[in-house]
Coordinates of C-alpha atoms in Angstrom, one line a residue:
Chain A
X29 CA -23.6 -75.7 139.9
X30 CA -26.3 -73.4 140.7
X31 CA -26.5 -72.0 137.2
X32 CA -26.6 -75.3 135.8
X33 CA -29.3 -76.1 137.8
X34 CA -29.8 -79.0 140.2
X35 CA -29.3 -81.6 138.0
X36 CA -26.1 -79.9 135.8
X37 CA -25.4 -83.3 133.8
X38 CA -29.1 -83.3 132.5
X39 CA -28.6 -79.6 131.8
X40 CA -25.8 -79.9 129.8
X41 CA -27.6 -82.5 128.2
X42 CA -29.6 -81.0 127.2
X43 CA -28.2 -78.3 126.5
X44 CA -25.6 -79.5 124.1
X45 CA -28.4 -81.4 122.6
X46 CA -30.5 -78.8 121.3
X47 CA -27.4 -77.0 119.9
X48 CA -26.7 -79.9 118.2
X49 CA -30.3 -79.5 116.5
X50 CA -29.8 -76.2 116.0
X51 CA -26.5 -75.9 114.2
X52 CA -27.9 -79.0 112.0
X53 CA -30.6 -77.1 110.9
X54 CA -28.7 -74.3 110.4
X55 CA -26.6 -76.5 108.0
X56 CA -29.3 -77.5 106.2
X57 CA -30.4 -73.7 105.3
X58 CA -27.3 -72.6 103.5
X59 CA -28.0 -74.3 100.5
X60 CA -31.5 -72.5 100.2
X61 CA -30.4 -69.4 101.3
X62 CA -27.6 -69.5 98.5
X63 CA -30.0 -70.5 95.9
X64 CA -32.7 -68.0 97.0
X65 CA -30.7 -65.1 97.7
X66 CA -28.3 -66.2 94.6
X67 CA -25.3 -65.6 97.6
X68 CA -22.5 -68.4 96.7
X69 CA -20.9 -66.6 99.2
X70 CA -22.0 -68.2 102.2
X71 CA -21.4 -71.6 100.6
X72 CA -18.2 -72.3 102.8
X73 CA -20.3 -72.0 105.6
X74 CA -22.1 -75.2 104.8
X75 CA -18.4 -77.3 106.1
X76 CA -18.3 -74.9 109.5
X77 CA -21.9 -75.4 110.6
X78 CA -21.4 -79.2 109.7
X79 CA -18.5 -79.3 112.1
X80 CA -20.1 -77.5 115.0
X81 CA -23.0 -79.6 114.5
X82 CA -20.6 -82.3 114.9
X83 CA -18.7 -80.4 117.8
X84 CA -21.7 -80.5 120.0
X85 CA -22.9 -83.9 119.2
X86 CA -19.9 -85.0 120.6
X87 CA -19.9 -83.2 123.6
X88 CA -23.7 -84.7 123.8
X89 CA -22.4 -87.9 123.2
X90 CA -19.4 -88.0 125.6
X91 CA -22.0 -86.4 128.1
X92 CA -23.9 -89.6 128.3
X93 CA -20.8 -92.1 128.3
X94 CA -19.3 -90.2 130.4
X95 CA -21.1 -88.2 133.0
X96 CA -24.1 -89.6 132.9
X97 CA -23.2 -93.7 132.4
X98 CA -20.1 -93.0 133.8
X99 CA -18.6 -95.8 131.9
X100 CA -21.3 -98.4 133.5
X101 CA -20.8 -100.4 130.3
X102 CA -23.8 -103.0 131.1
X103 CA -26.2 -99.9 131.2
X104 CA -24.9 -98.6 128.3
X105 CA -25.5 -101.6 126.3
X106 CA -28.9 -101.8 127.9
X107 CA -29.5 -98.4 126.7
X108 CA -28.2 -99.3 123.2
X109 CA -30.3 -102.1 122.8
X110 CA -33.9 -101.5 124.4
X111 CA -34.2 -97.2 124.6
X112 CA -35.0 -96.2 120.9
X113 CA -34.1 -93.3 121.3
X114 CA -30.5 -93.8 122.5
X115 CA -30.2 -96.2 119.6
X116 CA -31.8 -93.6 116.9
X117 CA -29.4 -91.2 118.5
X118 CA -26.2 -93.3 118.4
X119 CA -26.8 -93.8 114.6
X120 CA -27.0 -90.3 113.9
X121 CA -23.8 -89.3 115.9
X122 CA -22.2 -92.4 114.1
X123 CA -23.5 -90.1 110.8
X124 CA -22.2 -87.2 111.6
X125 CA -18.9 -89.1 112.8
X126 CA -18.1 -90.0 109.2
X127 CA -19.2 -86.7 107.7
X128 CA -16.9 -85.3 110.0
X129 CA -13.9 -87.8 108.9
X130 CA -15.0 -87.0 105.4
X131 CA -15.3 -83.1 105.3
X132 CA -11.8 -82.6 104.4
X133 CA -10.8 -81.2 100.8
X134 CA -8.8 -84.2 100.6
X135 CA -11.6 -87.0 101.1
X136 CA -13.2 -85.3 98.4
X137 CA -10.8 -86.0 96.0
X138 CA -10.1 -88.9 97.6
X139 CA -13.8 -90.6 97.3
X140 CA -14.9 -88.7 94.0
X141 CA -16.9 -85.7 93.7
X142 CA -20.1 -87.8 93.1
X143 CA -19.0 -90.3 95.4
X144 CA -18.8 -88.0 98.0
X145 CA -21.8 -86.0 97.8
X146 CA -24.0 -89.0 97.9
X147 CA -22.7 -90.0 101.2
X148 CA -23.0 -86.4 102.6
X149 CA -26.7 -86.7 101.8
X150 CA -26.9 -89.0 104.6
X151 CA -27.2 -85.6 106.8
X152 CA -31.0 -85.5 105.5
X153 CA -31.5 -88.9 107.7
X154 CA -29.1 -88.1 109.9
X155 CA -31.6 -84.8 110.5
X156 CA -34.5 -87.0 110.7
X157 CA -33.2 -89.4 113.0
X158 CA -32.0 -86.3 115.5
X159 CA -35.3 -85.0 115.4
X160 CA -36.7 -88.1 116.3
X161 CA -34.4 -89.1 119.1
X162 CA -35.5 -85.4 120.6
X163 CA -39.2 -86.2 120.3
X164 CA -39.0 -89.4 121.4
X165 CA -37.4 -88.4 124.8
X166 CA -39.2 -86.3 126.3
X167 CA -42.4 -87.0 128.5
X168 CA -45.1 -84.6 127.1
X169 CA -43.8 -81.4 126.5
X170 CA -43.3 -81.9 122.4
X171 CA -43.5 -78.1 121.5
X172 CA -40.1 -78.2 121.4
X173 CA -39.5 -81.1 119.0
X174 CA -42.2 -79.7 117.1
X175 CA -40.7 -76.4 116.1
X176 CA -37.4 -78.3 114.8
X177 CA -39.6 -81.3 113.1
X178 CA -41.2 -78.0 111.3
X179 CA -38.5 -76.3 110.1
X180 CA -36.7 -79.4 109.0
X181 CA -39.7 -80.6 106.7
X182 CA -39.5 -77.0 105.4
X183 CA -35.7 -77.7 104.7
X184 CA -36.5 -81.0 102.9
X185 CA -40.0 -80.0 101.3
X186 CA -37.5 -77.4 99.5
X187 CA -35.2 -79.9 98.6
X188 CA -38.0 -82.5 97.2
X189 CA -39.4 -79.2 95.4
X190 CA -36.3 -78.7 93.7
X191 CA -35.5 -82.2 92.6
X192 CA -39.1 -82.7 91.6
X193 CA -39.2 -79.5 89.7
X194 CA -35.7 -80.1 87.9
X195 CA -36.8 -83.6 86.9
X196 CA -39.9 -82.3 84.8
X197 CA -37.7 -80.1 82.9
Chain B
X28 CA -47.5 -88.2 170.0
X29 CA -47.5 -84.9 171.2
X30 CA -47.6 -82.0 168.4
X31 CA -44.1 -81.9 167.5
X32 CA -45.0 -78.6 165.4
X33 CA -43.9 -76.2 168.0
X34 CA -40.9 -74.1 168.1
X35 CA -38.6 -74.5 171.4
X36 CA -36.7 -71.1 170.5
X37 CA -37.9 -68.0 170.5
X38 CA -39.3 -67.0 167.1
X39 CA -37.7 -63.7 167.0
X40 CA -34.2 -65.4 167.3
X41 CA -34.1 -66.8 164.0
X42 CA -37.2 -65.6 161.9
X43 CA -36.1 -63.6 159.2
X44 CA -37.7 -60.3 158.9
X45 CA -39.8 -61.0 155.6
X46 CA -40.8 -63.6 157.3
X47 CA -41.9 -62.1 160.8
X48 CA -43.6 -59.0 158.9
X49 CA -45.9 -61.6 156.8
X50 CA -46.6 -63.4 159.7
X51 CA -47.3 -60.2 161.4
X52 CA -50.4 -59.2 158.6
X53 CA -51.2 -62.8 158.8
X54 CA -52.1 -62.2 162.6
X55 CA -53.4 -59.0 162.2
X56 CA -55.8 -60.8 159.6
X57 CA -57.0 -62.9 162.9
X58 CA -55.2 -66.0 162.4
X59 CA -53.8 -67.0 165.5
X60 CA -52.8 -70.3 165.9
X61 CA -49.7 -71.4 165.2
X62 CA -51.0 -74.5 163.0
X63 CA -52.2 -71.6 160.9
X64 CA -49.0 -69.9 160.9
X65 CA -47.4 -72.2 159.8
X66 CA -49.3 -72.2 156.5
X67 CA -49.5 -68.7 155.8
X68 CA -49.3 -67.5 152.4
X69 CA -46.3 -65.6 153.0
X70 CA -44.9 -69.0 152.4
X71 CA -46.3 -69.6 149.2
X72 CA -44.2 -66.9 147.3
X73 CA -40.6 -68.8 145.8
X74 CA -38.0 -67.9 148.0
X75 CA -34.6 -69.0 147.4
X76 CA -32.0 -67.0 149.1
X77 CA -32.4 -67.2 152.9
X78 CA -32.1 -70.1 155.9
X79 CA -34.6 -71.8 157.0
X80 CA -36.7 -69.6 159.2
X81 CA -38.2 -71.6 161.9
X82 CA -36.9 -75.0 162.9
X83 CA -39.7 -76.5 164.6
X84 CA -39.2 -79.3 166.9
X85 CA -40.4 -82.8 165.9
X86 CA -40.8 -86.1 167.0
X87 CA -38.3 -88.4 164.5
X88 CA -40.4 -91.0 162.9
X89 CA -39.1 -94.4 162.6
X90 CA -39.9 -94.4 159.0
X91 CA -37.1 -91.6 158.8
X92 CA -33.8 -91.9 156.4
X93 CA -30.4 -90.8 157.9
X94 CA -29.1 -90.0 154.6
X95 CA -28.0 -86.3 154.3
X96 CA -30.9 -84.0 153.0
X97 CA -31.4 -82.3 149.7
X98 CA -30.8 -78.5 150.4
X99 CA -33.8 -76.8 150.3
X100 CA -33.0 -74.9 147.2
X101 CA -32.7 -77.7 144.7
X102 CA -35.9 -79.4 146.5
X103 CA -37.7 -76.5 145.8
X104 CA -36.3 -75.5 142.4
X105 CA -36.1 -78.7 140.6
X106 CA -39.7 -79.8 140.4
X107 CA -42.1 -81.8 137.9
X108 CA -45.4 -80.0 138.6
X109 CA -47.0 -80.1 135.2
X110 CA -49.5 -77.6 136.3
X111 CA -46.9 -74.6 136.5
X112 CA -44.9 -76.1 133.2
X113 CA -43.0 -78.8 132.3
X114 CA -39.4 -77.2 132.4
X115 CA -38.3 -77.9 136.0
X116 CA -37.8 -74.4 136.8
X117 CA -41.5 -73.5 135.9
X118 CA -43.0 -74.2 139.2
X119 CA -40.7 -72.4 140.8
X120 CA -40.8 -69.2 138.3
X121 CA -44.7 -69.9 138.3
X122 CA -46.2 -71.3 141.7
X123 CA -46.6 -67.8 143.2
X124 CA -50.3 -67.4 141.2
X125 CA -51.4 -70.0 142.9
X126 CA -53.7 -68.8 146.2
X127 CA -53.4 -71.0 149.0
X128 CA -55.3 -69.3 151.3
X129 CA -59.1 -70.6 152.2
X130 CA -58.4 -74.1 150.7
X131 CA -60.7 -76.4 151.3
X132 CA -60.7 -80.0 150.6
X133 CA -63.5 -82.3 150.1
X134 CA -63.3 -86.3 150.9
X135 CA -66.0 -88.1 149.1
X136 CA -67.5 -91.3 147.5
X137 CA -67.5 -94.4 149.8
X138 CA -67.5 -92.9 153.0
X139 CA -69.9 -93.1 155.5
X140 CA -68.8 -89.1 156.8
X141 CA -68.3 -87.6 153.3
X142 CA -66.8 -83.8 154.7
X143 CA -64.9 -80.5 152.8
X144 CA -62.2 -79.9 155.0
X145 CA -60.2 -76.3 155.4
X146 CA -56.6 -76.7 155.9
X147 CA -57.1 -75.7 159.7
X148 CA -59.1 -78.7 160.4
X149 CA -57.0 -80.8 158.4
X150 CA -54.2 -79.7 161.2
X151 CA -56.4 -80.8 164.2
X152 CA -56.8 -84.5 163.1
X153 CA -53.8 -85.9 164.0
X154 CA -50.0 -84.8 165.5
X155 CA -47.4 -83.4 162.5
X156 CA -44.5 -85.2 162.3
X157 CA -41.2 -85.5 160.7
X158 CA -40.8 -87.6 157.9
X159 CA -37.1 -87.7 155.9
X160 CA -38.0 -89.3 153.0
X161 CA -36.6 -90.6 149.8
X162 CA -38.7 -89.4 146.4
X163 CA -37.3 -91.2 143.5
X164 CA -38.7 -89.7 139.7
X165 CA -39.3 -92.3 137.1
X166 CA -37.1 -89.9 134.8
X167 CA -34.0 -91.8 137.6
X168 CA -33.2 -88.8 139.8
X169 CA -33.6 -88.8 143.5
X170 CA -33.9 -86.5 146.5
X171 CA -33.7 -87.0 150.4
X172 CA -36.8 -84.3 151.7
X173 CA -38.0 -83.5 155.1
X174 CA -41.8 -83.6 154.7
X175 CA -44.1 -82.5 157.4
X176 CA -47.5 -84.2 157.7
X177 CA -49.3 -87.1 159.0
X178 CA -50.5 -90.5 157.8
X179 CA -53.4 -90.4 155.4
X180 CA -54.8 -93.3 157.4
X181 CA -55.8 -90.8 160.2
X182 CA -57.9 -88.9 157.5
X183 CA -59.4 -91.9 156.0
X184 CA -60.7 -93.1 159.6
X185 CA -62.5 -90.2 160.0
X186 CA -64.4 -90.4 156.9
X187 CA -65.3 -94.0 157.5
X188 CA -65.0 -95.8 153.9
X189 CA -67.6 -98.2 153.4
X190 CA -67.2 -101.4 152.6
X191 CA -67.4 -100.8 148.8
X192 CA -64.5 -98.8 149.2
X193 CA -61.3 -100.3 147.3
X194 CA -59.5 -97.4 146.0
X195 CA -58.6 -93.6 146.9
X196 CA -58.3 -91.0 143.7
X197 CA -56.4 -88.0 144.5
X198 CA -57.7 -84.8 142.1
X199 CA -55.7 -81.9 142.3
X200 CA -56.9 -78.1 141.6
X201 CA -57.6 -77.5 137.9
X202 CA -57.7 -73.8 137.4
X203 CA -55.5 -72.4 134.2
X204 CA -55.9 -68.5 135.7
X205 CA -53.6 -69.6 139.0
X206 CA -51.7 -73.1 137.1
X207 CA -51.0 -71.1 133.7
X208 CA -49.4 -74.5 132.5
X209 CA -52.7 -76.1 132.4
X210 CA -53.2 -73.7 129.5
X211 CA -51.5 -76.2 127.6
X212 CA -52.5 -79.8 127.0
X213 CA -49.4 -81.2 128.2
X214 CA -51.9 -83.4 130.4
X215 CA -55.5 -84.2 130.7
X216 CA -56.5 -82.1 133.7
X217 CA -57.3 -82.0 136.2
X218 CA -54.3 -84.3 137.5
X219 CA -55.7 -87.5 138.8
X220 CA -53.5 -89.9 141.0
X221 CA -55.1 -92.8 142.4
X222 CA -54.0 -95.9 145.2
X223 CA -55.5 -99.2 146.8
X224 CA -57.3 -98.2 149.8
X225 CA -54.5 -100.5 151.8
X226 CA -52.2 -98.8 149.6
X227 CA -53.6 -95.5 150.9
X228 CA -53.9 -96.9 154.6
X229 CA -50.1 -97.6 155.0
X230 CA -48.2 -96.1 157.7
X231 CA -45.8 -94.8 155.1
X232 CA -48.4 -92.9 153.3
X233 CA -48.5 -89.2 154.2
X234 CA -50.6 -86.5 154.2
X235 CA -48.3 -83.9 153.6
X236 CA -48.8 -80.2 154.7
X237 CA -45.1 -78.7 155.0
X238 CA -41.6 -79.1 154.0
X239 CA -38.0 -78.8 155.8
X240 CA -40.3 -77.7 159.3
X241 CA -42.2 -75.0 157.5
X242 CA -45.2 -75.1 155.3
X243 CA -45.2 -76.5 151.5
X244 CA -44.3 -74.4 149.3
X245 CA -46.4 -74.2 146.2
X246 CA -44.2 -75.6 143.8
X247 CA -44.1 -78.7 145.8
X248 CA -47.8 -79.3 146.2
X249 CA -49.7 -76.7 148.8
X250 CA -50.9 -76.4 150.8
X251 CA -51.8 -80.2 150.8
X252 CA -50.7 -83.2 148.8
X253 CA -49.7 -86.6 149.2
X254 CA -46.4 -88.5 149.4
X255 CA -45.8 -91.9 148.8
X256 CA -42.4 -92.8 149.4
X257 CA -41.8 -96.4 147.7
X258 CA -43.5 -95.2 144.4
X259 CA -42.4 -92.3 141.4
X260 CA -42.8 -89.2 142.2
X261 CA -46.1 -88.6 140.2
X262 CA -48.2 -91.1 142.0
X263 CA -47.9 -88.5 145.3
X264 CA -50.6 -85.9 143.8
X265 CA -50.0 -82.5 145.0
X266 CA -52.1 -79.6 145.5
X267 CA -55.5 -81.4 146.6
X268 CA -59.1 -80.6 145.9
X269 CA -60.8 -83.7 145.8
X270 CA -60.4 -87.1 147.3
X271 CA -62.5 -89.2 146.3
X272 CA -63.0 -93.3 147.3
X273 CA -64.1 -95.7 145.0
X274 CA -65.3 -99.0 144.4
X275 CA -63.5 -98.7 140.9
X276 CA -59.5 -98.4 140.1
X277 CA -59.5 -94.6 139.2
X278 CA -58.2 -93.5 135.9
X279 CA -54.8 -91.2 136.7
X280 CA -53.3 -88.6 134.6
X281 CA -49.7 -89.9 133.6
X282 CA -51.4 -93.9 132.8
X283 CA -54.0 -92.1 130.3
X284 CA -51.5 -90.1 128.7
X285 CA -49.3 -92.8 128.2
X286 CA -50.4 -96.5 129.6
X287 CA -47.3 -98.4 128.3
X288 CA -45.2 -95.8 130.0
X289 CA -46.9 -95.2 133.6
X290 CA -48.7 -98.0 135.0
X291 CA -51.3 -97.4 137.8
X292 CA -48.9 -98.9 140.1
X293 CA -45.6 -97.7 139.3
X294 CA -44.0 -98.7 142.1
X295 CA -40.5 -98.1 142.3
X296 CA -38.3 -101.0 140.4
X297 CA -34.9 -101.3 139.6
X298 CA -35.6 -104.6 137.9
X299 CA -38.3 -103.2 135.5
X300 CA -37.2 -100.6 133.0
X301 CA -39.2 -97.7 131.9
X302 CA -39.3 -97.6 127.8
X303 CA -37.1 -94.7 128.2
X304 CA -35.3 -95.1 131.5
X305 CA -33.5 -97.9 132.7
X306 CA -34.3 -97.7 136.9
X307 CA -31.8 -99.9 138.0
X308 CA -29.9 -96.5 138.6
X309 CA -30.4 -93.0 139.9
X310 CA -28.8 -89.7 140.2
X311 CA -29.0 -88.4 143.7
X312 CA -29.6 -84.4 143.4
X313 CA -26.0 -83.3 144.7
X314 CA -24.1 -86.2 143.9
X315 CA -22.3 -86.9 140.6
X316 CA -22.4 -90.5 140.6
X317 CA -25.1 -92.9 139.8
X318 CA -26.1 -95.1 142.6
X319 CA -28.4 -98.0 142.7
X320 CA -31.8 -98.2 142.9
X321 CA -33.5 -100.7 145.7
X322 CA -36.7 -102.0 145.4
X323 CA -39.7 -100.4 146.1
X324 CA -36.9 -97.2 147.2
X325 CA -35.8 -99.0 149.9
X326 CA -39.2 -99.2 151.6
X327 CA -39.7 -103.2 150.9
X328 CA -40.1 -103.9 154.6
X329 CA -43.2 -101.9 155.1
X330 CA -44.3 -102.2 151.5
X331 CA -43.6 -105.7 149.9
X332 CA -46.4 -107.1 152.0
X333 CA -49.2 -105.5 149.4
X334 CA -47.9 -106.9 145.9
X335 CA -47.9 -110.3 147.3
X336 CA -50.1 -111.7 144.9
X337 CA -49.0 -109.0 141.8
X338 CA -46.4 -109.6 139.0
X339 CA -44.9 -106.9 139.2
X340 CA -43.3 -107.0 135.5
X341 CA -47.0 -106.9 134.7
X342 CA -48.3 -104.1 137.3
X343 CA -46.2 -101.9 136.9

């Protein structure tokens, strides 16, 4: 317990809560870096980020229903319904659920190429809304926040470059 | 009440030897009494690893909890002490640049005997005594500490407030070189609490000069601060320069950075939920279960008495 601190459940909080940030963002790089660095190698690693981003949002998310509520399900619906960032954050692990569901080979085929990638571009709001739910929780100390609200408008300005620029041509 | 500050065992028994050879210089630098011991810097360093060196006897207060204590390690590991950084590690990784030593305090405003205090005559106002408190953090986590002080009332009495005098604001030391998180502008500093002068005269409310029968260490507020047992932890400033009484409700640190958030008030309510906290529950430091949070922590019988006349939904 000692390593964990003295409060471990906060710790692995938030712990497993800015992992989840992390490997998002990381997600969101791959396409740049392929483009940039013309390296369709590193494509497949677009699916294995996605899923650990989705590995420790759940771990985040069973952290809070579990230790942390403890299965106190009045709490947890007055969490849901009057803490915005509980509810932002819910959304986006309900996001990520589905992506998850849907990252197979299979649903691809199964929901159409076009069909598909439209709902995997829910992970921009999905990003958005993570980002939020970190800056909205804690008390002052927003550097933190700040760094991953950064890099993910970097990640999106890129994007909205791209699209912008394509449409002109 | 007798001074229940006083050891009944022989020092070199169960002093450790860190200990006895900083108390030693401390001597040797002609501080003698054992008041003064007990705050000596040697204290102020972050120590985690040993027992408690000196159990000193004390009186047991009536306003004492039974519950089982917080080990000293997580009471002095875990803190919120913006001032040292906002991780809750920080103070303790941090707290060692702050000096202690020569401290002097300053009680002014409405006061008849407006007077700057060093910690040494803070000591001879009134008997130390042992008070097992609960502290309950508005971010719902709780810990059972042995503080070691006396009531601010004694203070105010010697000042004298006049009859202006309707509030106490409590301004801590603002000084980035020895509180490196003031660097930052995490806060407005310097940190600014603030009560009601009856708030302020209430048995409960300590002035608070030691912790688990030794003196404070820094990350929990040396070497003088204030605790206030049936509100969040941030209302009990720590580290004292200034205290100051006014005619006017002071403006206090958390309530300008965030009004909706931290009310002047804030006392402790499990019926009134923080925007980002619901506080009908709390985690006990140690325990893995949640357990409920009672009004005003448990304090209502000395406490209730002042918000009469408040709505508290309103004030909080």
């Amino acid at each position: 317990m000692g390593e964990l601190t003295a409060n471990p459940i906060e710790f692995i909080s938030q712990f497993t809560g800015w992992w989840t940030l992390f490997s998002l963002l990381l997600t969101l790089c791959v396409t740049p870096i392929r483009y940039l660095f013309s390296l369709p190698v590193v494509f497949p690693l677009r699916r294995t980020f996605g899923l650990i981003t989705f590995v420790y949002a759940t771990i985040h998310f069973l952290t809070w229903l579990v230790l942390d509520q403890f299965f106190d399900w009045t709490e947890i619906a007055l969490d849901l319904s009057k803490r915005p960032f509980i509810y932002i954050g819910f959304v986006a692990f309900a996001g990520l659920f589905i992506l998850a569901l849907t990252s197979t080979n299979r649903a691809k085929v199964v929901l159409g190429s076009l069909r598909w990638r439209r709902l995997h571009k829910s992970i921009y709001l999905i990003a958005i809304l993570g980002v939020t739910h970190f800056f909205i929780l804690v008390k002052r100390d927003v550097w933190e926040p700040l760094m991953f609200a950064a890099v993910l408008f970097v990640l999106l300005g890129y994007r909205l470059f791209l699209q912008l620029s394509n449409g002109r041509r | 009440m007798k001074n229940s500050f006083k050891s009944n065992i022989p020092s070199s028994e169960i002093t450790s030897r860190t200990l006895f050879e900083s108390r030693r210089r401390w001597m040797q630098g002609g501080v003698a009494s054992l008041a003064a011991m007990a705050i000596s810097p040697a204290s102020a360093k972050p120590r985690d690893e040993r027992n408690f060196p000196v159990k000193f006897e004390s009186k047991k207060s009536e306003f004492s909890t039974g519950e089982e204590l917080t080990t000293y390690s997580d009471v002095t590991r875990y803190n919120n002490f913006y001032e040292f950084g906002t991780g809750k590690e920080d103070p303790f990784e941090q707290a060692h640049r702050l000096k202690t030593d020569g401290w002097t305090i300053q009680i002014i405003g409405e006061v008849h005997r407006p007077q700057r205090l060093d910690i040494d005559q803070l000591l001879r106002l009134a008997p130390l005594q042992e008070r097992i408190y609960r502290l309950r953090c508005v971010e719902a986590w709780s810990m059972v500490i042995p503080w070691i002080g006396f009531p601010l009332s004694k203070l105010l009495d010697a000042v004298r407030p006049t009859g202006n005098a309707r509030y106490v604001e409590f301004i801590s030391l603002h000084d980035p070189e020895q509180m490196p998180g003031q660097r930052g502008a995490s806060l407005d500093w310097p940190y600014k609490e603030g009560l009601r002068l009856d708030e302020a005269m209430n048995p409960l409310t300590l002035l608070t000069l030691g912790l688990y029968g030794e003196v404070l260490p820094n990350q929990n507020g040396a070497p003088v601060r204030i605790v206030v047992p049936w509100k969040y932890g941030f209302k009990s400033a720590k580290s004292i320069v200034t205290i100051k009484l006014t005619e006017k409700k002071p403006a206090t640190s958390w309530n300008l950075a965030n009004p909706r958030e931290y009310g002047f008030y804030s006392n402790v309510n499990p019926h009134v939920s923080h925007p980002r906290w619901s506080q009908r529950k709390e985690r006990r430091i140690g325990e893995f279960l949640k357990r409920d949070t009672e009004m005003f922590n448990g304090y209502s019988k000395w406490v209730a008495g002042l918000y009469r006349d408040l709505d508290l939904s309103k004030h909080y």
